Tab-separated table of C-alpha atoms in Angstrom:
chain	number	residue	atom	x	y	z
A	170	UNK	CA	170.044	73.763	-103.934
A	171	UNK	CA	170.807	77.319	-104.836
A	172	UNK	CA	173.786	77.458	-107.142
A	173	UNK	CA	176.509	79.343	-105.280
A	174	UNK	CA	180.226	79.291	-105.509
A	175	UNK	CA	181.702	77.082	-102.765
A	176	UNK	CA	183.227	80.014	-101.010
A	177	UNK	CA	179.721	81.625	-100.804
A	178	UNK	CA	177.919	78.560	-99.372
A	179	UNK	CA	176.723	79.132	-95.811
A	180	UNK	CA	176.159	76.279	-93.361
A	181	UNK	CA	172.450	76.504	-94.113
A	182	UNK	CA	173.000	75.785	-97.785
A	183	UNK	CA	174.544	72.340	-97.199
A	184	UNK	CA	172.606	69.164	-97.688
A	185	UNK	CA	172.176	67.027	-94.596
A	186	UNK	CA	175.514	65.446	-93.693
A	187	UNK	CA	177.112	67.374	-96.563
A	188	UNK	CA	175.695	64.739	-98.989
A	189	UNK	CA	176.575	65.549	-102.591
A	190	UNK	CA	173.537	65.144	-104.807
A	191	UNK	CA	175.143	66.077	-108.162
A	192	UNK	CA	176.762	62.906	-109.721
A	193	UNK	CA	180.284	63.465	-110.977
A	194	UNK	CA	180.750	66.794	-109.334
A	195	UNK	CA	184.260	65.895	-108.325
A	196	UNK	CA	185.074	66.595	-112.011
A	197	UNK	CA	184.989	70.317	-111.189
A	198	UNK	CA	187.687	69.990	-108.488
A	199	UNK	CA	190.949	71.406	-109.857
A	200	UNK	CA	193.487	68.953	-108.390
A	201	UNK	CA	196.021	70.584	-110.698
A	202	UNK	CA	196.281	73.254	-107.955
A	203	UNK	CA	198.314	70.817	-105.951
A	204	UNK	CA	201.100	70.649	-108.530
A	205	UNK	CA	204.630	71.819	-107.786
A	206	UNK	CA	206.109	70.283	-110.946
A	207	UNK	CA	204.638	70.128	-114.377
A	208	UNK	CA	205.312	67.524	-117.116
A	209	UNK	CA	206.872	68.848	-120.366
A	210	UNK	CA	207.062	66.848	-123.580
A	211	UNK	CA	209.466	66.048	-126.468
A	212	UNK	CA	206.846	64.420	-128.659
A	213	UNK	CA	209.488	63.568	-131.309
A	214	UNK	CA	210.416	60.679	-129.033
A	215	UNK	CA	206.814	59.531	-128.314
A	216	UNK	CA	205.938	56.040	-129.601
A	217	UNK	CA	202.289	56.418	-128.476
A	218	UNK	CA	202.535	53.294	-126.277
A	219	UNK	CA	200.253	54.833	-123.657
A	220	UNK	CA	202.210	53.504	-120.662
A	221	UNK	CA	202.101	56.922	-119.096
A	222	UNK	CA	198.282	56.981	-119.253
A	223	UNK	CA	198.116	53.476	-117.734
A	224	UNK	CA	200.411	54.419	-114.795
A	225	UNK	CA	198.848	57.885	-114.201
A	226	UNK	CA	197.156	57.649	-110.719
A	227	UNK	CA	194.978	60.556	-111.523
A	228	UNK	CA	193.742	59.123	-114.890
A	229	UNK	CA	194.275	62.490	-116.514
A	230	UNK	CA	196.477	61.418	-119.476
A	231	UNK	CA	194.882	61.124	-122.908
A	232	UNK	CA	195.987	61.110	-126.535
A	233	UNK	CA	195.980	64.630	-128.066
A	234	UNK	CA	194.976	65.417	-131.709
A	235	UNK	CA	198.240	63.944	-132.959
A	236	UNK	CA	197.877	60.755	-130.881
A	237	UNK	CA	200.596	61.740	-128.460
A	238	UNK	CA	199.823	61.110	-124.829
A	239	UNK	CA	199.496	64.346	-122.756
A	240	UNK	CA	198.353	65.201	-119.218
A	241	UNK	CA	195.331	67.416	-118.579
A	242	UNK	CA	196.901	70.155	-116.392
A	243	UNK	CA	193.472	70.886	-114.795
A	244	UNK	CA	193.868	67.559	-112.940
A	245	UNK	CA	197.605	66.640	-113.145
A	246	UNK	CA	199.046	66.744	-109.643
A	247	UNK	CA	202.606	66.695	-110.914
A	248	UNK	CA	203.580	63.371	-109.260
A	249	UNK	CA	206.077	62.564	-112.122
A	250	UNK	CA	205.203	58.823	-112.398
A	251	UNK	CA	204.555	59.274	-116.153
A	252	UNK	CA	208.075	60.730	-116.560
A	253	UNK	CA	209.533	57.895	-114.580
A	254	UNK	CA	207.648	55.194	-116.528
A	255	UNK	CA	208.003	56.571	-120.121
A	256	UNK	CA	210.308	54.105	-121.978
A	257	UNK	CA	211.524	56.680	-124.438
A	258	UNK	CA	212.029	59.609	-121.980
A	259	UNK	CA	209.542	61.891	-123.660
A	260	UNK	CA	208.532	63.617	-120.377
A	261	UNK	CA	210.633	65.905	-118.252
A	262	UNK	CA	209.344	67.427	-115.027
A	263	UNK	CA	210.001	71.090	-114.535
A	264	UNK	CA	209.288	73.346	-111.498
A	265	UNK	CA	206.051	75.300	-111.527
A	266	UNK	CA	207.374	78.831	-111.080
A	267	UNK	CA	204.443	81.169	-111.731
B	180	UNK	CA	147.987	46.145	-74.135
B	181	UNK	CA	151.466	45.836	-72.731
B	182	UNK	CA	152.387	42.592	-71.025
B	183	UNK	CA	154.615	42.110	-68.032
B	184	UNK	CA	157.444	39.589	-68.053
B	185	UNK	CA	160.547	38.883	-66.038
B	186	UNK	CA	163.521	38.949	-68.276
B	187	UNK	CA	167.250	39.686	-68.320
B	188	UNK	CA	167.639	43.307	-69.489
B	189	UNK	CA	169.961	42.405	-72.455
B	190	UNK	CA	167.438	39.930	-73.844
B	191	UNK	CA	164.703	42.511	-73.270
B	192	UNK	CA	166.677	44.949	-75.401
B	193	UNK	CA	166.754	42.354	-78.200
B	194	UNK	CA	163.010	41.744	-77.830
B	195	UNK	CA	162.147	45.478	-78.229
B	196	UNK	CA	164.557	45.843	-81.133
B	197	UNK	CA	162.466	43.029	-82.701
B	198	UNK	CA	159.323	45.002	-81.908
B	199	UNK	CA	160.662	47.922	-83.898
B	200	UNK	CA	161.035	45.758	-87.042
B	201	UNK	CA	164.706	46.684	-87.390
B	202	UNK	CA	166.024	45.789	-90.847
B	203	UNK	CA	169.712	45.309	-90.199
B	204	UNK	CA	171.777	44.294	-87.156
B	205	UNK	CA	175.579	44.391	-87.575
B	206	UNK	CA	177.328	43.664	-84.346
B	207	UNK	CA	180.225	41.875	-82.674
B	208	UNK	CA	179.673	40.243	-79.345
B	209	UNK	CA	181.653	41.603	-76.377
B	210	UNK	CA	181.102	41.262	-72.659
B	211	UNK	CA	178.875	42.650	-71.112
B	212	UNK	CA	176.825	43.321	-74.255
B	213	UNK	CA	177.029	39.656	-75.523
B	214	UNK	CA	173.497	38.581	-74.671
B	215	UNK	CA	171.934	41.441	-76.645
B	216	UNK	CA	173.735	40.270	-79.765
B	217	UNK	CA	173.265	36.630	-79.158
B	218	UNK	CA	169.547	36.969	-78.596
B	219	UNK	CA	169.089	39.103	-81.704
B	220	UNK	CA	170.935	36.456	-83.753
B	221	UNK	CA	168.608	33.917	-82.271
B	222	UNK	CA	165.484	35.980	-83.100
B	223	UNK	CA	166.687	36.364	-86.742
B	224	UNK	CA	167.679	32.679	-87.057
B	225	UNK	CA	164.276	31.604	-85.714
B	226	UNK	CA	162.504	33.797	-88.224
B	227	UNK	CA	160.938	35.843	-85.373
B	228	UNK	CA	162.724	39.035	-86.686
B	229	UNK	CA	162.867	39.571	-90.409
B	230	UNK	CA	166.197	41.349	-90.440
B	231	UNK	CA	169.654	41.012	-91.998
B	232	UNK	CA	172.103	39.950	-89.310
B	233	UNK	CA	175.653	40.770	-90.261
B	234	UNK	CA	178.163	38.837	-88.147
B	235	UNK	CA	181.119	41.152	-88.636
B	236	UNK	CA	184.691	40.455	-87.583
B	237	UNK	CA	185.216	43.520	-85.403
B	238	UNK	CA	183.423	46.499	-83.931
B	239	UNK	CA	185.128	48.743	-86.509
B	240	UNK	CA	183.438	46.697	-89.176
B	241	UNK	CA	180.140	46.564	-87.208
B	242	UNK	CA	179.855	50.326	-87.244
B	243	UNK	CA	181.066	50.552	-90.809
B	244	UNK	CA	178.370	48.114	-91.844
B	245	UNK	CA	175.834	50.151	-89.949
B	246	UNK	CA	176.906	53.169	-91.949
B	247	UNK	CA	176.097	51.491	-95.166
B	248	UNK	CA	172.932	50.037	-93.942
B	249	UNK	CA	171.619	53.320	-92.536
B	250	UNK	CA	172.724	55.128	-95.687
B	251	UNK	CA	170.626	52.739	-97.735
B	252	UNK	CA	167.588	53.770	-95.623
B	253	UNK	CA	167.402	50.593	-93.509
B	254	UNK	CA	166.434	50.752	-89.840
B	255	UNK	CA	169.757	49.872	-88.221
B	256	UNK	CA	170.750	48.637	-84.748
B	257	UNK	CA	173.984	47.557	-83.090
B	258	UNK	CA	175.325	47.172	-79.584
B	259	UNK	CA	178.775	47.189	-77.970
B	260	UNK	CA	180.737	47.838	-74.778
B	261	UNK	CA	184.095	49.107	-73.472
B	262	UNK	CA	186.966	48.041	-75.775
B	263	UNK	CA	184.458	47.441	-78.605
B	264	UNK	CA	183.218	50.983	-78.439
B	265	UNK	CA	186.893	52.125	-78.535
B	266	UNK	CA	187.534	50.005	-81.617
B	267	UNK	CA	184.601	51.627	-83.480
B	268	UNK	CA	185.657	55.068	-82.278
B	269	UNK	CA	186.680	56.754	-85.578
B	270	UNK	CA	183.608	55.367	-87.341
B	271	UNK	CA	181.299	56.877	-84.690
B	272	UNK	CA	182.185	60.392	-85.880
B	273	UNK	CA	181.363	59.392	-89.449
B	274	UNK	CA	177.875	58.160	-88.452
B	275	UNK	CA	176.951	61.434	-86.833
B	276	UNK	CA	178.639	63.663	-89.441
B	277	UNK	CA	176.825	61.841	-92.281
B	278	UNK	CA	173.584	62.165	-90.241
B	279	UNK	CA	172.821	58.422	-90.198
B	280	UNK	CA	170.073	57.410	-87.826
B	281	UNK	CA	171.725	54.315	-86.144
B	282	UNK	CA	170.628	53.130	-82.725
B	283	UNK	CA	173.181	51.571	-80.424
B	284	UNK	CA	173.009	50.253	-76.895
B	285	UNK	CA	176.251	50.411	-74.954
B	286	UNK	CA	176.670	48.072	-71.959
B	287	UNK	CA	179.063	50.398	-70.213
B	288	UNK	CA	182.324	48.789	-69.305
B	289	UNK	CA	185.757	49.851	-67.944
B	290	UNK	CA	188.756	50.136	-70.270
B	291	UNK	CA	191.954	48.169	-70.268
B	292	UNK	CA	194.574	47.787	-68.727
B	293	UNK	CA	194.312	45.875	-66.472
B	294	UNK	CA	191.664	44.028	-68.469
B	295	UNK	CA	188.271	44.553	-66.923
B	296	UNK	CA	184.977	43.287	-68.238
B	297	UNK	CA	183.095	45.039	-65.448
B	298	UNK	CA	181.148	48.257	-65.505
B	299	UNK	CA	182.054	51.950	-65.249
B	300	UNK	CA	181.765	55.016	-67.484
B	301	UNK	CA	185.285	55.177	-69.036
B	302	UNK	CA	183.876	54.040	-72.373
B	303	UNK	CA	181.115	56.584	-72.396
B	304	UNK	CA	183.432	59.474	-71.582
B	305	UNK	CA	185.826	58.491	-74.378
B	306	UNK	CA	182.999	58.914	-76.972
B	307	UNK	CA	181.649	62.117	-75.467
B	308	UNK	CA	182.528	64.322	-78.517
B	309	UNK	CA	181.489	61.938	-81.284
B	310	UNK	CA	178.319	63.823	-82.121
B	311	UNK	CA	175.823	61.087	-81.067
B	312	UNK	CA	172.760	61.774	-79.016
B	313	UNK	CA	173.447	59.953	-75.742
B	314	UNK	CA	170.872	58.751	-73.175
B	315	UNK	CA	171.662	57.289	-69.711
B	316	UNK	CA	169.338	54.721	-68.101
B	317	UNK	CA	168.940	53.528	-64.570
B	318	UNK	CA	166.812	50.346	-64.749
B	319	UNK	CA	165.639	47.879	-67.344
B	320	UNK	CA	162.356	49.578	-68.087
B	321	UNK	CA	164.174	52.819	-68.853
B	322	UNK	CA	166.460	50.886	-71.208
B	323	UNK	CA	163.818	49.276	-73.268
B	324	UNK	CA	161.593	52.407	-73.352
B	325	UNK	CA	164.539	54.484	-74.470
B	326	UNK	CA	165.524	52.004	-77.177
B	327	UNK	CA	162.113	52.468	-78.635
B	328	UNK	CA	162.307	56.276	-78.277
B	329	UNK	CA	165.835	56.250	-79.708
B	330	UNK	CA	164.621	54.953	-83.116
B	331	UNK	CA	161.985	57.675	-83.262
B	332	UNK	CA	164.358	60.390	-82.245
B	333	UNK	CA	167.162	59.219	-84.580
B	334	UNK	CA	164.863	58.838	-87.673
B	335	UNK	CA	162.961	62.105	-87.152
B	336	UNK	CA	163.616	64.300	-90.246
B	337	UNK	CA	164.446	67.194	-87.988
B	338	UNK	CA	167.151	65.084	-86.222
B	339	UNK	CA	168.681	62.295	-88.469
B	340	UNK	CA	171.432	61.489	-85.978
B	341	UNK	CA	172.642	58.268	-84.365
B	342	UNK	CA	171.606	57.610	-80.794
B	343	UNK	CA	173.424	55.736	-78.000
B	344	UNK	CA	171.457	54.309	-75.132
B	345	UNK	CA	173.837	53.602	-72.206
B	346	UNK	CA	173.122	50.834	-69.715
B	347	UNK	CA	175.558	49.827	-67.027
B	348	UNK	CA	177.377	46.597	-67.833
B	349	UNK	CA	176.253	43.694	-65.472
B	350	UNK	CA	174.435	46.057	-63.013
B	351	UNK	CA	171.818	46.560	-65.706
B	352	UNK	CA	172.727	44.319	-68.690
B	353	UNK	CA	172.576	41.073	-66.664
B	354	UNK	CA	169.786	41.914	-64.214
B	355	UNK	CA	166.519	40.013	-64.467
B	356	UNK	CA	163.759	42.514	-63.897
B	357	UNK	CA	159.986	42.595	-64.213
B	358	UNK	CA	159.445	44.607	-67.409
B	359	UNK	CA	156.440	45.985	-69.275
B	360	UNK	CA	156.660	45.092	-72.919
B	361	UNK	CA	154.431	47.081	-75.406
B	362	UNK	CA	152.686	45.113	-78.128
B	363	UNK	CA	154.060	44.992	-81.717
B	364	UNK	CA	151.108	47.056	-82.938
B	365	UNK	CA	151.679	49.736	-80.316
B	366	UNK	CA	155.301	50.108	-81.250
B	367	UNK	CA	154.325	50.266	-84.947
B	368	UNK	CA	151.916	53.087	-84.084
B	369	UNK	CA	154.480	54.963	-82.136
B	370	UNK	CA	157.332	54.499	-84.602
B	371	UNK	CA	156.597	55.602	-88.151
B	372	UNK	CA	158.570	53.747	-90.951
B	373	UNK	CA	162.153	54.924	-91.386
B	374	UNK	CA	162.179	57.264	-94.420
B	375	UNK	CA	165.753	58.512	-94.873
B	376	UNK	CA	165.540	61.578	-97.174
B	377	UNK	CA	168.697	60.938	-99.365
B	378	UNK	CA	169.351	57.245	-99.336
B	379	UNK	CA	171.896	55.405	-101.505
B	380	UNK	CA	169.881	54.669	-104.624
B	381	UNK	CA	171.296	53.965	-108.117
B	382	UNK	CA	168.317	55.764	-109.669
B	383	UNK	CA	169.166	58.914	-107.763
B	384	UNK	CA	172.954	58.807	-107.125
B	385	UNK	CA	174.403	60.691	-104.096
B	386	UNK	CA	177.887	60.744	-102.634
B	387	UNK	CA	178.246	60.549	-98.815
B	388	UNK	CA	181.249	61.283	-96.583
B	389	UNK	CA	182.869	63.313	-99.352
B	390	UNK	CA	185.951	65.420	-99.272
B	391	UNK	CA	185.641	68.591	-97.234
B	392	UNK	CA	188.407	71.121	-97.925
B	393	UNK	CA	188.961	74.183	-95.640
B	394	UNK	CA	186.524	76.186	-97.694
B	395	UNK	CA	183.545	74.066	-96.482
B	396	UNK	CA	184.647	72.124	-93.393
B	397	UNK	CA	183.665	74.837	-90.821
B	398	UNK	CA	180.212	75.219	-92.347
B	399	UNK	CA	179.766	71.481	-92.347
B	400	UNK	CA	180.705	71.191	-88.681
B	401	UNK	CA	178.562	74.137	-87.654
B	402	UNK	CA	175.546	72.630	-89.446
B	403	UNK	CA	176.168	69.407	-87.505
B	404	UNK	CA	176.445	71.212	-84.228
B	405	UNK	CA	173.266	73.283	-84.772
B	406	UNK	CA	171.476	70.144	-85.728
B	407	UNK	CA	172.522	68.291	-82.570
B	408	UNK	CA	171.532	71.228	-80.430
B	409	UNK	CA	168.156	71.447	-82.141
B	410	UNK	CA	167.539	67.734	-81.663
B	411	UNK	CA	166.877	68.643	-77.943
B	412	UNK	CA	163.367	69.829	-78.643
B	413	UNK	CA	162.586	66.719	-80.662
B	414	UNK	CA	163.919	64.445	-77.874
B	415	UNK	CA	161.550	66.199	-75.432
B	416	UNK	CA	158.724	65.851	-77.877
B	417	UNK	CA	159.345	62.176	-78.408
B	418	UNK	CA	159.520	61.550	-74.641
B	419	UNK	CA	156.245	63.386	-74.266
B	420	UNK	CA	154.568	61.371	-77.005
B	421	UNK	CA	155.923	58.238	-75.393
B	422	UNK	CA	154.461	59.312	-72.104
B	423	UNK	CA	151.075	59.991	-73.724
B	424	UNK	CA	150.980	56.557	-75.224
B	425	UNK	CA	152.745	54.366	-72.611
B	426	UNK	CA	152.443	56.424	-69.429
B	427	UNK	CA	156.111	56.640	-68.513
B	428	UNK	CA	157.749	60.065	-68.789
B	429	UNK	CA	161.454	60.705	-69.247
B	430	UNK	CA	163.204	63.998	-68.642
B	431	UNK	CA	166.646	65.331	-69.631
B	432	UNK	CA	167.458	65.871	-65.970
B	433	UNK	CA	165.942	63.649	-63.297
B	434	UNK	CA	165.672	64.617	-59.594
B	435	UNK	CA	164.705	62.969	-56.351
B	436	UNK	CA	163.933	65.292	-53.515
B	437	UNK	CA	165.403	67.903	-55.888
B	438	UNK	CA	164.538	70.819	-53.559
B	439	UNK	CA	167.039	69.728	-50.933
B	440	UNK	CA	169.901	72.000	-49.876
B	441	UNK	CA	172.477	69.314	-50.563
B	442	UNK	CA	172.261	67.366	-53.840
B	443	UNK	CA	174.104	64.238	-54.717
B	444	UNK	CA	174.986	63.583	-58.421
B	445	UNK	CA	175.452	60.105	-59.900
B	446	UNK	CA	174.921	58.697	-63.393
B	447	UNK	CA	173.182	55.438	-64.380
B	448	UNK	CA	172.074	52.449	-62.393
B	449	UNK	CA	173.937	53.448	-59.247
B	450	UNK	CA	171.392	56.222	-58.777
B	451	UNK	CA	168.864	53.668	-57.606
B	452	UNK	CA	171.206	52.717	-54.706
B	453	UNK	CA	171.852	56.444	-54.153
B	454	UNK	CA	168.099	56.958	-53.797
B	455	UNK	CA	167.977	54.413	-51.041
B	456	UNK	CA	170.828	56.227	-49.379
B	457	UNK	CA	168.964	59.530	-49.737
B	458	UNK	CA	165.847	57.936	-48.114
B	459	UNK	CA	167.922	56.753	-45.182
B	460	UNK	CA	169.705	60.113	-44.731
B	461	UNK	CA	166.499	62.004	-44.933
B	462	UNK	CA	164.966	59.721	-42.270
B	463	UNK	CA	167.984	60.718	-40.133
B	464	UNK	CA	167.028	64.320	-40.634
B	465	UNK	CA	169.486	65.368	-43.415
B	466	UNK	CA	168.259	67.742	-46.126
B	467	UNK	CA	169.538	65.736	-49.094
B	468	UNK	CA	168.356	64.960	-52.560
B	469	UNK	CA	169.559	63.442	-55.838
B	470	UNK	CA	170.051	64.797	-59.304
B	471	UNK	CA	171.246	63.038	-62.438
B	472	UNK	CA	171.521	63.476	-66.182
B	473	UNK	CA	169.217	61.311	-68.387
B	474	UNK	CA	170.439	63.211	-71.444
B	475	UNK	CA	174.196	63.467	-71.823
B	476	UNK	CA	174.299	64.808	-75.397
B	477	UNK	CA	172.968	67.277	-76.209
B	478	UNK	CA	173.820	68.539	-72.724
B	479	UNK	CA	170.640	69.896	-71.046
B	480	UNK	CA	172.166	73.167	-69.899
B	481	UNK	CA	168.936	75.039	-69.015
B	482	UNK	CA	167.260	72.160	-67.145
B	483	UNK	CA	170.470	71.315	-65.221
B	484	UNK	CA	171.021	74.849	-64.078
B	485	UNK	CA	167.404	75.086	-62.997
B	486	UNK	CA	167.619	71.800	-61.120
B	487	UNK	CA	170.590	72.775	-59.018
B	488	UNK	CA	170.273	76.592	-58.665
B	489	UNK	CA	168.652	76.505	-55.181
B	490	UNK	CA	171.058	73.946	-53.725
B	491	UNK	CA	173.935	74.941	-51.541
B	492	UNK	CA	176.118	71.974	-52.144
B	493	UNK	CA	176.355	69.591	-55.050
B	494	UNK	CA	178.391	66.344	-54.489
B	495	UNK	CA	179.250	64.652	-57.793
B	496	UNK	CA	180.326	61.120	-58.321
B	497	UNK	CA	181.912	60.198	-61.595
B	498	UNK	CA	182.514	56.540	-62.572
B	499	UNK	CA	185.484	57.518	-64.795
B	500	UNK	CA	188.833	59.186	-64.385
B	501	UNK	CA	190.098	61.778	-66.816
B	502	UNK	CA	193.772	61.153	-66.178
B	503	UNK	CA	195.474	64.344	-65.125
B	504	UNK	CA	192.271	66.343	-65.362
B	505	UNK	CA	188.992	66.877	-63.612
B	506	UNK	CA	186.370	64.036	-63.338
B	507	UNK	CA	184.545	64.320	-66.728
B	508	UNK	CA	180.944	64.830	-65.639
B	509	UNK	CA	181.943	67.069	-62.739
B	510	UNK	CA	183.896	69.204	-65.117
B	511	UNK	CA	180.919	69.718	-67.429
B	512	UNK	CA	178.601	70.343	-64.536
B	513	UNK	CA	180.941	73.002	-63.156
B	514	UNK	CA	181.285	74.588	-66.564
B	515	UNK	CA	177.546	74.625	-67.030
B	516	UNK	CA	176.936	76.619	-63.759
B	517	UNK	CA	180.038	78.697	-63.544
B	518	UNK	CA	178.541	81.905	-64.944
B	519	UNK	CA	175.255	81.530	-63.026
B	520	UNK	CA	174.639	84.172	-60.295
B	521	UNK	CA	173.054	81.535	-58.009
B	522	UNK	CA	174.822	78.152	-57.933
B	523	UNK	CA	175.875	75.458	-55.405
B	524	UNK	CA	179.347	74.746	-54.352
B	525	UNK	CA	180.637	71.571	-56.092
B	526	UNK	CA	182.640	68.793	-54.406
B	527	UNK	CA	183.690	65.930	-56.675
B	528	UNK	CA	184.385	62.269	-56.193
B	529	UNK	CA	185.383	59.399	-58.428
B	530	UNK	CA	184.194	55.895	-57.510
B	531	UNK	CA	182.557	52.711	-58.805
B	532	UNK	CA	185.410	51.983	-61.225
B	533	UNK	CA	185.704	48.641	-63.037
B	534	UNK	CA	182.686	47.011	-61.423
B	535	UNK	CA	183.409	48.152	-57.824
B	536	UNK	CA	180.052	48.701	-56.179
B	537	UNK	CA	179.105	51.686	-54.137
B	538	UNK	CA	176.580	50.537	-51.556
B	539	UNK	CA	174.009	52.520	-49.602
B	540	UNK	CA	176.480	53.188	-46.723
B	541	UNK	CA	179.139	54.148	-49.342
B	542	UNK	CA	176.887	56.968	-50.682
B	543	UNK	CA	176.300	58.064	-47.060
B	544	UNK	CA	180.063	58.220	-46.498
B	545	UNK	CA	180.525	60.163	-49.722
B	546	UNK	CA	177.907	62.727	-48.670
B	547	UNK	CA	179.326	63.154	-45.194
B	548	UNK	CA	182.829	63.543	-46.599
B	549	UNK	CA	181.477	65.924	-49.264
B	550	UNK	CA	179.885	68.137	-46.633
B	551	UNK	CA	183.106	68.122	-44.605
B	552	UNK	CA	185.257	69.105	-47.678
B	553	UNK	CA	182.696	71.925	-48.451
B	554	UNK	CA	183.114	73.232	-44.909
B	555	UNK	CA	186.861	72.865	-44.462
B	556	UNK	CA	187.986	73.178	-48.074
B	557	UNK	CA	190.452	70.792	-49.812
B	558	UNK	CA	193.610	71.077	-51.831
B	559	UNK	CA	192.490	68.238	-54.117
B	560	UNK	CA	190.487	68.658	-57.325
B	561	UNK	CA	188.535	65.532	-56.346
B	562	UNK	CA	188.728	62.567	-54.064
B	563	UNK	CA	188.578	58.870	-54.964
B	564	UNK	CA	186.099	56.883	-53.026
B	565	UNK	CA	187.009	53.481	-51.617
B	566	UNK	CA	190.586	53.176	-52.649
B	567	UNK	CA	192.732	51.169	-50.223
B	568	UNK	CA	195.567	53.282	-48.880
């Protein structure tokens, strides 16, 4: 299929039944756009337990270079479950204002 | 060579499904479709049909299993009726939207309440907009011929859509009729192997029924609509090829004395009774004929307009009520001819609900009443036939 941006695709460009033939293409979908709150971190309190990553429904929390767990904002929907579950209160949710 | 046998139409459906070498049957038995499913289960159990028979726990699961089966590229069949068709309702849209060539016979049945296992077209009308190709039949031969055609239409690369073949519950499903069965080899010649272009295959992964945000949904739906409209030409082509091979020709709109000034419209098996009524009225000197839709979706606009344009009066009989609205088929017929310069007046009736027969004299009464309404006018959108006052 011709590589076009999704807002340039015409009805003739779609595969039959809108079948997606590129494996893993959902990776490109920026679910971070849904977010109305973002997680902020006080890593001084982080004990690197990884509970936030286990609870994250989006699976978007990974250890950063220092080994602290941090959400990938490309995917983070801002649900706040990580902030609720963190035993040492590292994470504070703040309004997305921009 | 074809062989002739007397058989109940439901069992005949199962026999021709076996002739098509169907790979998967996923179905839940429900009156009046039960014998189709029972006999298919029997054929599989006896080793006469080498298919996977999935005895699901509901019609919702039946259609869902059919999605998976068709998506894997297997030739897939199911059957249902009435409440069962309603229970699979949401999945019907998925089958057509994902372009999965499933064939389903529907033994048309009234909807509850009160509970009725008997025939009418309430179930058909409720699934009008599901995106399936839909074919009406009038006798057993038409049912089995169109089941064979349905596989070829559905699986054609230019179509790839699910097809419903409607047969009236009991009036057709439970009739024993003399039927011509093609031989296995003839069906094999007529029906090339199913070759779904993008099947589920771990070596070539695809995702089906994916997420469609506003940026793509309109395009997806328009592609689906254009595809269903275009299937029309393939349907005609398949019916022509069937006629070439088996000698029986089907048309999107069927007529009987179609050049008459007054035309009666009825759908399905009741049209055979209506034909007898037409014969008797013509003998009495009335200029009357019959018109009916064989193809319900895609709607055969051109052929229908052509079939009725020279008539002065069209009397329609729907076997379903659209509560608070116009009778469903009458409504579509009126819409189809509204902008035509030359068109008949339309008078509408509803009758034959929940297994209530309309006999020959009933059709004669409908026609006389229709002519009277056309002459005198009426305050009513339609009249109901045969209700006790």
